[in-house]
Short mmCIF file of C-alpha atoms in Angstrom, two decimals:
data_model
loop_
_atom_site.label_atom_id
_atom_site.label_comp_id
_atom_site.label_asym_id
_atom_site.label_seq_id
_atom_site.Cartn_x
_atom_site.Cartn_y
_atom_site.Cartn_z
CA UNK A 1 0.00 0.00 0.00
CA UNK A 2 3.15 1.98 0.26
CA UNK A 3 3.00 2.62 -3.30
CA UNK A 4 -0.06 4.03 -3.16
CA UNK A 5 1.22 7.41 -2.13
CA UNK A 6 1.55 10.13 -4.65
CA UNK A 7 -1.44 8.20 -6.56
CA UNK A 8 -5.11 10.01 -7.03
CA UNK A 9 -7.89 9.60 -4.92
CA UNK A 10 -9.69 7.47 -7.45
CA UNK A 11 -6.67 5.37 -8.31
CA UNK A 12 -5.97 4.43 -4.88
CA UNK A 13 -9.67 3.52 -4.35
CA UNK A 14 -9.93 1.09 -7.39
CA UNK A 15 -6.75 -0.71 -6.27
CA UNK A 16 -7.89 -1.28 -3.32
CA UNK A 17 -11.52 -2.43 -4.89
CA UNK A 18 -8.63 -5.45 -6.51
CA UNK A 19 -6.74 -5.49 -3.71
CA UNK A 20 -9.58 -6.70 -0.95
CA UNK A 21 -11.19 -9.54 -3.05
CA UNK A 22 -8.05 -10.78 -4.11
CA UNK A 23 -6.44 -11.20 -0.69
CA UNK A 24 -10.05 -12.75 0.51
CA UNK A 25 -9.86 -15.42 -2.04
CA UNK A 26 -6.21 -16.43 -1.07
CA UNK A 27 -7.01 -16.57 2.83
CA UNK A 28 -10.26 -18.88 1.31
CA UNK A 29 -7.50 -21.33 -0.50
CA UNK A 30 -5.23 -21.33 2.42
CA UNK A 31 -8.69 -21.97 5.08
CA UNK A 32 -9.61 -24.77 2.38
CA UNK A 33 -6.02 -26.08 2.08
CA UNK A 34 -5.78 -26.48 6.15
CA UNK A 35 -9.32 -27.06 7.99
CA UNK A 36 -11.67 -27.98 4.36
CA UNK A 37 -11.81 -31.68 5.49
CA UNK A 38 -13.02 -30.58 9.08
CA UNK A 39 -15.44 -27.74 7.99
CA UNK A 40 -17.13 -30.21 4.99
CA UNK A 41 -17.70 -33.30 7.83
CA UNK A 42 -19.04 -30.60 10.50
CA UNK A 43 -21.32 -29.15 7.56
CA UNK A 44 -22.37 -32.50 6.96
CA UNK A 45 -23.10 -33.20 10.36
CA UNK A 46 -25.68 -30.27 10.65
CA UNK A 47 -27.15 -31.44 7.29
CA UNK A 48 -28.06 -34.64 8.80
CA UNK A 49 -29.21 -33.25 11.89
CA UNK A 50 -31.56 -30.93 9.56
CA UNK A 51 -33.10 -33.75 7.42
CA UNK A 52 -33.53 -35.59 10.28
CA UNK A 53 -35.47 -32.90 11.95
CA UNK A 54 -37.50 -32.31 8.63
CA UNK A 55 -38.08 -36.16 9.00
CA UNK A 56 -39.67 -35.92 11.81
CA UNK A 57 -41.72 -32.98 11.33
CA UNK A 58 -42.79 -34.27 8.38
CA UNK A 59 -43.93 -37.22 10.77
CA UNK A 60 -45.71 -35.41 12.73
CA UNK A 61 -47.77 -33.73 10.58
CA UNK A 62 -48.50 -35.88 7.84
CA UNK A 63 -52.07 -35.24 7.66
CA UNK A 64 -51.09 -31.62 6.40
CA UNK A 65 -48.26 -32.96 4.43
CA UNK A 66 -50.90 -33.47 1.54
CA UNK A 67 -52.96 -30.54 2.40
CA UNK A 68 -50.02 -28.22 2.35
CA UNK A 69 -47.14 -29.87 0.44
CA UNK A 70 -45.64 -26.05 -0.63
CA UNK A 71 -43.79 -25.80 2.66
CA UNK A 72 -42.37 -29.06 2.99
CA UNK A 73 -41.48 -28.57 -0.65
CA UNK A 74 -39.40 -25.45 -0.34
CA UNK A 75 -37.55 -26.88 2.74
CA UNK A 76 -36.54 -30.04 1.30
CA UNK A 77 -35.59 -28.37 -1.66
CA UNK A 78 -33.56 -25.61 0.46
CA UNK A 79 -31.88 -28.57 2.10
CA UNK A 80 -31.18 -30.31 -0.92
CA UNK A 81 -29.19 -26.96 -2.68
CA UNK A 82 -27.28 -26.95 0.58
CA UNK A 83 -26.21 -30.23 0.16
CA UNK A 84 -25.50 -30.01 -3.40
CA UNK A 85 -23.19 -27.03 -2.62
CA UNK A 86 -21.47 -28.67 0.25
CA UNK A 87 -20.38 -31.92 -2.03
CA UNK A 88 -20.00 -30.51 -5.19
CA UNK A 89 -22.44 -31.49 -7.34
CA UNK A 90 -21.55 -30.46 -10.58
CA UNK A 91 -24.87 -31.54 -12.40
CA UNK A 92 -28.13 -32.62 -10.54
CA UNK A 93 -31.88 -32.11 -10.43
CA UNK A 94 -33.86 -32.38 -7.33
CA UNK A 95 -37.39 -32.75 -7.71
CA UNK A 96 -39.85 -33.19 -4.39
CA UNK A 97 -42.10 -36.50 -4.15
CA UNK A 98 -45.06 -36.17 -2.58
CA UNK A 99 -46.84 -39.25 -3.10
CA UNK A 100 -43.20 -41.24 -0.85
CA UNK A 101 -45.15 -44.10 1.42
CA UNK A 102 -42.41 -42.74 3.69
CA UNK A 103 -42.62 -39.08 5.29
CA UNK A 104 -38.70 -39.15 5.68
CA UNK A 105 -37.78 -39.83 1.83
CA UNK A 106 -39.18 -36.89 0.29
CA UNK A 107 -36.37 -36.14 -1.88
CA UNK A 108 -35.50 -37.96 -4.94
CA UNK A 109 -32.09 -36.93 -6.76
CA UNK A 110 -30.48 -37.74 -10.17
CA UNK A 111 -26.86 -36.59 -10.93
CA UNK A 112 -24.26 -37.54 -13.67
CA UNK A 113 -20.64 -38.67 -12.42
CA UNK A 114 -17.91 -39.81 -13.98
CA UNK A 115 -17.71 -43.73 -15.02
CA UNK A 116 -15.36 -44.52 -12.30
CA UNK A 117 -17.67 -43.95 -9.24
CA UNK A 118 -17.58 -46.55 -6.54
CA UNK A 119 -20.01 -46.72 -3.53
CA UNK A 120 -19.56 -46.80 -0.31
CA UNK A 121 -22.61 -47.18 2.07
CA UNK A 122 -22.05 -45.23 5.55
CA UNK A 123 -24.25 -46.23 8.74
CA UNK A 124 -23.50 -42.91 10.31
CA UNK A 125 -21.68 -39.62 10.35
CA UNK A 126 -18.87 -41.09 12.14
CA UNK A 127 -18.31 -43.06 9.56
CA UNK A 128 -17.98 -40.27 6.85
CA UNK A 129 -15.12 -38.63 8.61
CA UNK A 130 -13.44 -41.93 9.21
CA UNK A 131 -12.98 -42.17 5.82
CA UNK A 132 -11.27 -38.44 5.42
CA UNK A 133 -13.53 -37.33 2.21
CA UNK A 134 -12.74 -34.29 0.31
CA UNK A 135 -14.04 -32.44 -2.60
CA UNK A 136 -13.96 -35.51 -5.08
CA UNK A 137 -17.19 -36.57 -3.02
CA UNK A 138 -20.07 -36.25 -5.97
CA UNK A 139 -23.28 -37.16 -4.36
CA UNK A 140 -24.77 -39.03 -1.31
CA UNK A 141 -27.86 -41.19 -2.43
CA UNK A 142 -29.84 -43.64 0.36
CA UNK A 143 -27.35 -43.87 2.47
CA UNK A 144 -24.35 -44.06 -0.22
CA UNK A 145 -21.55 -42.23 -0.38
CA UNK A 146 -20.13 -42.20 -3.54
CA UNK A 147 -16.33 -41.38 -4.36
CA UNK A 148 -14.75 -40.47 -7.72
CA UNK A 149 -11.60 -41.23 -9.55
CA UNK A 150 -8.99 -42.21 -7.40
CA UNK A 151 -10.29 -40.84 -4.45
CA UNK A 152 -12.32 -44.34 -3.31
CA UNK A 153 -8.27 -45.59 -2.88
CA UNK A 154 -8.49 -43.40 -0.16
CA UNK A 155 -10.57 -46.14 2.69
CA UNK A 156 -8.29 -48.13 4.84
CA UNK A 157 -8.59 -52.11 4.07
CA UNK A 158 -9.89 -52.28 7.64
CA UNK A 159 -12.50 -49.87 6.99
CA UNK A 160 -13.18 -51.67 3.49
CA UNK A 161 -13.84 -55.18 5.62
CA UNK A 162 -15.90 -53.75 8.17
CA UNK A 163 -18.44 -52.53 4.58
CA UNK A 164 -18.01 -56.04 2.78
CA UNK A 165 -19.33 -57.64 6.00
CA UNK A 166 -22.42 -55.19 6.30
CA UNK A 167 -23.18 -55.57 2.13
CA UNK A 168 -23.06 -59.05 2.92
CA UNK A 169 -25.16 -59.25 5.74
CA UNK A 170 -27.68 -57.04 4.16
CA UNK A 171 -27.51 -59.32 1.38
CA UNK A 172 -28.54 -62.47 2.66
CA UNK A 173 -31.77 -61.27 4.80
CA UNK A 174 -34.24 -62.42 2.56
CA UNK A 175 -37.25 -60.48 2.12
CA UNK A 176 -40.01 -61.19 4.71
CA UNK A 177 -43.22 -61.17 3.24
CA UNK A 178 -46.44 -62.16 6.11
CA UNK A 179 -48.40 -64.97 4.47
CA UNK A 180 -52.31 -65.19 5.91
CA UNK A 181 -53.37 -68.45 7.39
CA UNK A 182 -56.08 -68.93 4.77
CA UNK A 183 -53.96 -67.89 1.73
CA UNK A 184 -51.20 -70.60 2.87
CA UNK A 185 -53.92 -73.29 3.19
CA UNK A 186 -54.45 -72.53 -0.54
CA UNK A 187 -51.29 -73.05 -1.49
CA UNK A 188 -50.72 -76.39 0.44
CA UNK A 189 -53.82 -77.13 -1.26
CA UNK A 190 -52.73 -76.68 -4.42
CA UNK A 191 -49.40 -77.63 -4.12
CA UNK A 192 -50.84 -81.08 -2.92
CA UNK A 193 -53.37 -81.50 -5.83
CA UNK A 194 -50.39 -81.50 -8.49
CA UNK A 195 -48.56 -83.71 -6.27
CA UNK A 196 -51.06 -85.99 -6.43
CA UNK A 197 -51.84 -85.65 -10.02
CA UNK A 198 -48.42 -86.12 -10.68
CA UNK A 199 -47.58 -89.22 -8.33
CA UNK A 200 -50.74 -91.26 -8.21
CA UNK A 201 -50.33 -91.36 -4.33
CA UNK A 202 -48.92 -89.46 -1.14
CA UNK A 203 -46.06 -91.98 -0.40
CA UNK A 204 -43.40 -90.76 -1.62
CA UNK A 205 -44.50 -87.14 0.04
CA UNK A 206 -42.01 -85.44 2.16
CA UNK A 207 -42.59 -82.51 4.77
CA UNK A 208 -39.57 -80.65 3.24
CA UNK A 209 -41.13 -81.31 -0.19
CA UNK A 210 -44.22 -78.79 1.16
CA UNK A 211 -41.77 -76.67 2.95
CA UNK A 212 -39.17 -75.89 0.65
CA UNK A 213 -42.82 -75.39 -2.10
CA UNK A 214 -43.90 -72.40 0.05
CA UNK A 215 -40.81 -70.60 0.64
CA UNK A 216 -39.88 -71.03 -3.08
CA UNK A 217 -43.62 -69.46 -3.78
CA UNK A 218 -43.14 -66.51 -1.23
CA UNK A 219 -39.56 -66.02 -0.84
CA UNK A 220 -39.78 -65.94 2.87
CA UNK A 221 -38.96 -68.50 5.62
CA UNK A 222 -41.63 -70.45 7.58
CA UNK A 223 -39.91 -72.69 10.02
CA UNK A 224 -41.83 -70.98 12.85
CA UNK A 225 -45.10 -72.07 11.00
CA UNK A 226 -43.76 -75.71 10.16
CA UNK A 227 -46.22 -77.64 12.84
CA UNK A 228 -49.27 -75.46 11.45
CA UNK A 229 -48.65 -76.64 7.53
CA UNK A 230 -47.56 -79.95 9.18
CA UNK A 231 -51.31 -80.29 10.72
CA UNK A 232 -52.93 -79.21 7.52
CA UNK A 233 -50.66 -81.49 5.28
CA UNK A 234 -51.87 -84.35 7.76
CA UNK A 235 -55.59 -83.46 7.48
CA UNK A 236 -55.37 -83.08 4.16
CA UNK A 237 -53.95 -86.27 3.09
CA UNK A 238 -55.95 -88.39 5.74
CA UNK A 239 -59.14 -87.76 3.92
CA UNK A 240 -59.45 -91.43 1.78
CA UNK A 241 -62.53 -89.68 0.20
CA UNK A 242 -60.61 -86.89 -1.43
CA UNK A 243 -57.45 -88.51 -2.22
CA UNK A 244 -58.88 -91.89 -3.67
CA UNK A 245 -55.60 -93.73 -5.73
CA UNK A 246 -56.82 -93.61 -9.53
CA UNK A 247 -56.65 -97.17 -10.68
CA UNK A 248 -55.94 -96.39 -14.23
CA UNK A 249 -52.41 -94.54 -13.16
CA UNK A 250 -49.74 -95.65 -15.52
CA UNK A 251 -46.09 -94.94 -15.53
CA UNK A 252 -44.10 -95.69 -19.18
CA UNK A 253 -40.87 -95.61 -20.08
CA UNK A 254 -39.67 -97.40 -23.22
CA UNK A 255 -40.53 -101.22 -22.52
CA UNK A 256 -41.44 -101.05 -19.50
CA UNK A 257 -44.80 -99.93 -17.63
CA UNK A 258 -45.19 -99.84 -13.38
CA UNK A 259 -48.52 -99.47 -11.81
CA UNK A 260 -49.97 -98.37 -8.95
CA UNK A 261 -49.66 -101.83 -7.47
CA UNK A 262 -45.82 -101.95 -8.71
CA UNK A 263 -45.02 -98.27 -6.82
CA UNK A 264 -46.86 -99.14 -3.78
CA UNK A 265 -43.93 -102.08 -3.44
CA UNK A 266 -42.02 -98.80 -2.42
CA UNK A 267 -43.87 -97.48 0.41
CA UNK A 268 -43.03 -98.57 3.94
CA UNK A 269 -41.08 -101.86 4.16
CA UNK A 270 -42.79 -103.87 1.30
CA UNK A 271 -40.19 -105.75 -0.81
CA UNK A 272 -39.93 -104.57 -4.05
CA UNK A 273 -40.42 -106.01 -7.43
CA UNK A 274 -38.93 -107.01 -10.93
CA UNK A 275 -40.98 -104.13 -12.54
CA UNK A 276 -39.19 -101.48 -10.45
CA UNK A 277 -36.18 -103.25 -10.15
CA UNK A 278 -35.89 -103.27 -14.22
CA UNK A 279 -37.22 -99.74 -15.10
CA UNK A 280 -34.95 -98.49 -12.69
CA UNK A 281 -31.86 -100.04 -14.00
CA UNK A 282 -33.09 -98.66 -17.10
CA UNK A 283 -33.24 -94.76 -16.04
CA UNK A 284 -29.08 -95.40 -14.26
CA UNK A 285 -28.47 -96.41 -17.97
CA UNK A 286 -29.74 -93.21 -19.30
CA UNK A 287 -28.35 -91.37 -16.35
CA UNK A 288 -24.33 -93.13 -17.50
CA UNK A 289 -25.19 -92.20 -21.08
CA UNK A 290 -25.03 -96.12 -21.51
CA UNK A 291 -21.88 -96.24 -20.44
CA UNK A 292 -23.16 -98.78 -18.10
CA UNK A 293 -25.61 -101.72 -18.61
CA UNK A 294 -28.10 -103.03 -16.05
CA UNK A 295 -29.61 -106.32 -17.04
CA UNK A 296 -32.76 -107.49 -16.47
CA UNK A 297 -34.04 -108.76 -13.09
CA UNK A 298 -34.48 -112.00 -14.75
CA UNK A 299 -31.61 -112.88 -16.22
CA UNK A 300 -29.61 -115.06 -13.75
CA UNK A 301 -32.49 -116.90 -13.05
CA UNK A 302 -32.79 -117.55 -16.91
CA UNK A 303 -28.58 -118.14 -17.08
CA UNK A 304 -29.09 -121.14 -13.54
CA UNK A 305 -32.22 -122.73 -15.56
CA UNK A 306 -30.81 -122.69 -19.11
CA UNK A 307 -27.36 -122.11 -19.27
CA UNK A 308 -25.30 -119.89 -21.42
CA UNK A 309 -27.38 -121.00 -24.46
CA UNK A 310 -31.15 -119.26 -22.88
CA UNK A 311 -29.54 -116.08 -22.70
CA UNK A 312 -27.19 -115.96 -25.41
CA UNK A 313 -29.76 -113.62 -27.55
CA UNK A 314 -30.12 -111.03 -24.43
CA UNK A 315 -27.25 -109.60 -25.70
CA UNK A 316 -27.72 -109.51 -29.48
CA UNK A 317 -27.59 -105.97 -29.97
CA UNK A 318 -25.40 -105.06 -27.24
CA UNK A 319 -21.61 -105.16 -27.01
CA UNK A 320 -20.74 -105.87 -23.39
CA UNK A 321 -17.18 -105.35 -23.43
CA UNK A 322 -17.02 -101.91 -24.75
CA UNK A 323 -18.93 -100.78 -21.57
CA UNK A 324 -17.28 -99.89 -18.27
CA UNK A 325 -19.14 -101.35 -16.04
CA UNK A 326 -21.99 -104.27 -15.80
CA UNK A 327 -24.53 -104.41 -13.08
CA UNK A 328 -26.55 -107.95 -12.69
CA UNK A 329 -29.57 -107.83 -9.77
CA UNK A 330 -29.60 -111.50 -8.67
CA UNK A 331 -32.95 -112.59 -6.46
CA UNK A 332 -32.45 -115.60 -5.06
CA UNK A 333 -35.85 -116.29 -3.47
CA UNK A 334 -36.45 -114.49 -0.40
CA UNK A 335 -33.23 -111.81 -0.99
CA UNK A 336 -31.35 -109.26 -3.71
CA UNK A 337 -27.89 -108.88 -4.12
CA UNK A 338 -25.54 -107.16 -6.64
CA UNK A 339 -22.91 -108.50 -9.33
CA UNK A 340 -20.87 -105.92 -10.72
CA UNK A 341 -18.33 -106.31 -13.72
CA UNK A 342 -15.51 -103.98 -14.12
CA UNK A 343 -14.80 -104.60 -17.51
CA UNK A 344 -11.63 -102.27 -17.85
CA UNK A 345 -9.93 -103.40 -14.97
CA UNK A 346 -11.37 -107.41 -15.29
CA UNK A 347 -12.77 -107.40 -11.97
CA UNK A 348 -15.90 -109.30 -10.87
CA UNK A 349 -17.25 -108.14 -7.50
CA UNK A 350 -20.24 -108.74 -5.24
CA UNK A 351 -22.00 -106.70 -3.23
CA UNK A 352 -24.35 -108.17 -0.47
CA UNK A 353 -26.79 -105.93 2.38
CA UNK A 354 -26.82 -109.16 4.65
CA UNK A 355 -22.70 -110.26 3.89
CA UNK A 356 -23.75 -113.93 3.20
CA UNK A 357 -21.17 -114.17 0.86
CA UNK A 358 -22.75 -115.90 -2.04
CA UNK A 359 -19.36 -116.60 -4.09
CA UNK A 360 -21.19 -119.07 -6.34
CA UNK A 361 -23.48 -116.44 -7.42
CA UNK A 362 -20.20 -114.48 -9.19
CA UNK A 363 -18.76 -117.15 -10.49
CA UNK A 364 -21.55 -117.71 -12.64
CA UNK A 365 -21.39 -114.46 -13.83
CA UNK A 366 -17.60 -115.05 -14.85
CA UNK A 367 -18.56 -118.03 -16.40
CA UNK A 368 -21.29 -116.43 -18.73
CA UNK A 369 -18.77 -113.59 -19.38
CA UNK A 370 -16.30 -116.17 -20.82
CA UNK A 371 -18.53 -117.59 -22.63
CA UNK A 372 -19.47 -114.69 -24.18
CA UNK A 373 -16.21 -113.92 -24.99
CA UNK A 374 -15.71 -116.92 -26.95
CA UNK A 375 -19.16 -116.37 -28.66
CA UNK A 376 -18.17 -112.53 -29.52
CA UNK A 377 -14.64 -113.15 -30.45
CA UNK A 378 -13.12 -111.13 -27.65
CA UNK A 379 -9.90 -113.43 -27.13
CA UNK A 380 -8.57 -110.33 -24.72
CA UNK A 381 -11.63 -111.19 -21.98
CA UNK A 382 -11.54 -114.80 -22.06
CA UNK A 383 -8.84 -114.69 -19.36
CA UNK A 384 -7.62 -112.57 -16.54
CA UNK A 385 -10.67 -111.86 -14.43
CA UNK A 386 -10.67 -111.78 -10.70
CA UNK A 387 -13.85 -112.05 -8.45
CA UNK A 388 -14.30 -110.61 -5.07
CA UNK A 389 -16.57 -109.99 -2.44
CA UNK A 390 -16.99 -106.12 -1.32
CA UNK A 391 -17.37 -106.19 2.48
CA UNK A 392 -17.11 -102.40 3.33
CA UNK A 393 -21.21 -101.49 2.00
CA UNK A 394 -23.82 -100.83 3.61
CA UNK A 395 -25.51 -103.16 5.27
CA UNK A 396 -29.26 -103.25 6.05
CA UNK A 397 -30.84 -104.20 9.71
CA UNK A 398 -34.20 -106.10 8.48
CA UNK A 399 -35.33 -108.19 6.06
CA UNK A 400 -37.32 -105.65 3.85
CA UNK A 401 -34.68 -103.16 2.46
CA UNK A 402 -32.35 -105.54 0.43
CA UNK A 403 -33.62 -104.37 -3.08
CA UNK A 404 -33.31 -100.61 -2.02
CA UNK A 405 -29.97 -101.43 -1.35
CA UNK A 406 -29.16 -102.87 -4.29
CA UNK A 407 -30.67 -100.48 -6.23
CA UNK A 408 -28.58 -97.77 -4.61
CA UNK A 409 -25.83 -99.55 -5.13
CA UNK A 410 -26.21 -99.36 -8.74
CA UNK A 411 -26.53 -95.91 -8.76
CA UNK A 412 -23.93 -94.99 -6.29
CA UNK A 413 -21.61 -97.34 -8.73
CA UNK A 414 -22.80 -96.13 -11.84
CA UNK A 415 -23.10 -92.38 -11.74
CA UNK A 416 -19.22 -92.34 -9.22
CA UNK A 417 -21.01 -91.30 -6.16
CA UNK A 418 -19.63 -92.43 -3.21
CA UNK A 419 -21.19 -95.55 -1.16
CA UNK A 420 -22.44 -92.87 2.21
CA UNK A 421 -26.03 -94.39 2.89
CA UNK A 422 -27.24 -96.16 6.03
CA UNK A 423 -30.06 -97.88 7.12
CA UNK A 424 -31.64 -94.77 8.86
CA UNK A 425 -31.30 -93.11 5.05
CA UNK A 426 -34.10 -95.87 3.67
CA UNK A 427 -37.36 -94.19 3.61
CA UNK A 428 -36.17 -91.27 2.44
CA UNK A 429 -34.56 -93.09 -0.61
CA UNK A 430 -37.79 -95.27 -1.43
CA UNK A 431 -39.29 -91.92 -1.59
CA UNK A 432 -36.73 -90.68 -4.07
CA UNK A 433 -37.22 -93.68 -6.13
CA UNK A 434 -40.47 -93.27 -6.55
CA UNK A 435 -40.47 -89.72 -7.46
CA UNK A 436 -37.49 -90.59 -9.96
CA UNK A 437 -39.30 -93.60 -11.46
CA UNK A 438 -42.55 -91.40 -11.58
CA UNK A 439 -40.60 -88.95 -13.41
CA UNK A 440 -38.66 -90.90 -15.64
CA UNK A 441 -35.22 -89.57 -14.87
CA UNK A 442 -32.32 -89.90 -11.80
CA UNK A 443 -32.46 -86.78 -9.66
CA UNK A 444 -29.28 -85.01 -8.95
CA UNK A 445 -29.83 -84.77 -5.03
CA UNK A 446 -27.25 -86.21 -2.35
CA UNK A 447 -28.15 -89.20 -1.07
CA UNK A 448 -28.59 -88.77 2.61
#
């Protein structure tokens, strides 16, 4: 200012008018440069504090809120231009909704930001300053705080593990949705109507089959309602006079054709027979791609009666030694058991529920495989095969379940699946069998 003097009146006055403006705009860059992080959080702060008030104002007098909507308007509005200057919106509309089901969410905002934007969602204010924001902060939209360019590099990895856990969290609460009593009668209605359409019967019904149907249809979970749909599943299906069995229920696949009378082998401990046993062995051949062949039921009964020469056209149209594996069901009166053939590695083995060790019954098989050998011209499998007997199976604990067993067996063996069944997994099994037979096709489920 010392070379002011000797200057006009005027002259000095209009430097100064330069002088003033310009020295307030550096002490503004040296305020921003220093405390800007501090002043933009404590700005924040009283923004919050100010929508939150509105909030509950807005609360309190939401009968007027559609009578009067002007007021409320221009406030929320006011706040929003605050907020918009005090995080740097560079392009945004804010437009009041009146017709918000919630009093508190009364703005709604649109902005354009750059491509790189990642989000960020804050619980509290606390937060915000945790995180040391600065004027790359765009916009703040239900909760999110959303950082530009480099700028989201700027949360700690503790920080960023404390928000993976709460998107997580918040991602696997399913949406609760209350279900009346009467409307979830009609479902279980429905839902058993198809079933029964669709299986002939209720025996191979599960309660986690009627479960798992209702929180499918309603996303939600009903575990604290499972006695009340397992009382209406139960008076439902103990009505004989709604649920009559439809005598002319037919199952067909291919050659072969099961009945009600044939299913019904599956329920409770009944003993099953040929019919399931063979269409069965037919569906693990479809499942293996026919990699695997399952012959029929009655074939080493034919093989002990008539020797090689009664079953020598079984196999007309089928090579047996370009399979992997061959599974024989043997039923020797009163009991099932299982002859398998690994035909890569020469290896017959068999695989008994009740360990009685029926060695004569694999031998025959090796004999009819060396026969057929000869008869095919395979001079490589007329030789080298070893039989066995496979102790470490299952075994069962009655007298019923030996053809379950064997059938899992044959599954277990043909599709790779590991041998992990017990006794205790039985009924649940028949019941998978005759939903798969019913079907026409292996399901994919675990076994247990």
């Amino acid at each position: 200012m010392s070379s002011m003097k000797g200057d006009s009146p005027l002259f000095r006055r209009a430097k100064r008018r330069l002088y003033c403006p310009l020295q307030l705009w550096m002490w503004r860059q040296w305020r921003e440069k220093c405390f800007g992080g501090f002043l933009r959080c404590r700005r924040l702060v009283q923004i919050r504090r100010d929508r939150s008030c509105l909030s509950i104002g807005a609360q309190r007098s939401k009968k007027n809120f559609h009578r009067c909507p002007s007021l409320v308007q221009g406030q929320s509005q006011m706040k929003a231009s605050t907020l918009e200057s005090d995080l740097g919106h560079t392009s945004k509309t804010t437009r009041f909704s009146p017709a918000s089901d919630s009093p508190g969410t009364v703005l709604q905002t649109t902005s354009t930001a750059p491509e790189s934007m990642v989000e960020y969602p804050f619980a509290n204010t606390s937060e915000v300053i945790l995180t040391g924001l600065d004027s790359h902060v765009t916009k703040r939209r239900n909760g999110v705080c959303v950082l530009a360019g480099d700028q989201s590099g700027r949360c700690t990895s503790a920080y960023q593990e404390i928000l993976d856990a709460k998107i997580s969290s918040k991602n696997k609460t399913p949406p609760q949705i209350e279900v009346g009593l009467s409307e979830l009668t009609d479902h279980i209605d429905e839902f058993l109507g198809a079933f029964f359409t669709m299986y002939g019967t209720f025996i191979p019904l599960q309660k986690s089959d009627v479960l798992s149907h209702l929180e499918k249809m309603f996303n939600a979970d009903f575990t604290d309602r499972r006695n009340f749909i397992s009382e209406v599943v139960r008076r439902r299906i103990s009505s004989p006079a709604l649920w009559n069995p439809a005598p002319s229920f037919r199952v067909v696949f291919k050659k072969h054709t099961l009945t009600l009378d044939d299913l019904s082998t599956l329920a409770h401990q009944n003993w099953l027979n040929d019919q399931v046993i063979n269409m069965y062995g037919e569906l693990i051949m479809e499942a293996a791609q026919h990699k695997v062949h399952f012959l029929n039921s009655f074939f080493h009964r034919q093989l002990m009666t008539k020797g090689y020469n009664g079953v020598k056209r079984w196999t007309k149209q089928v090579d047996l030694f370009s399979k992997s594996l061959l599974l024989v069901p043997v039923h020797l009166e009163v009991h099932w058991c299982l002859v398998t053939t690994d035909v890569v590695r020469k290896k017959i083995c068999l695989f008994d529920s009740q360990r009685n060790g029926l060695h004569k019954v694999a031998q025959n098989i090796l004999k009819y495989l060396t026969a057929e050998a000869r008869e095919k011209q395979r001079a490589s499998f007329v030789n080298g095969w070893t039989v066995s007997l496979d102790e470490n199976v299952p075994q069962q604990t009655n007298e019923n379940d030996c053809g379950v067993f064997v059938l899992e067996y044959s599954r277990c063996l043909a599709l790779a699946q590991p041998l992990c069944f017990s006794q205790r997994n039985i009924p649940k099994i028949r019941k998978r069998i005759y939903k798969e037979l019913c079907e026409c096709k292996l399901r994919g489920e675990a076994q247990q």
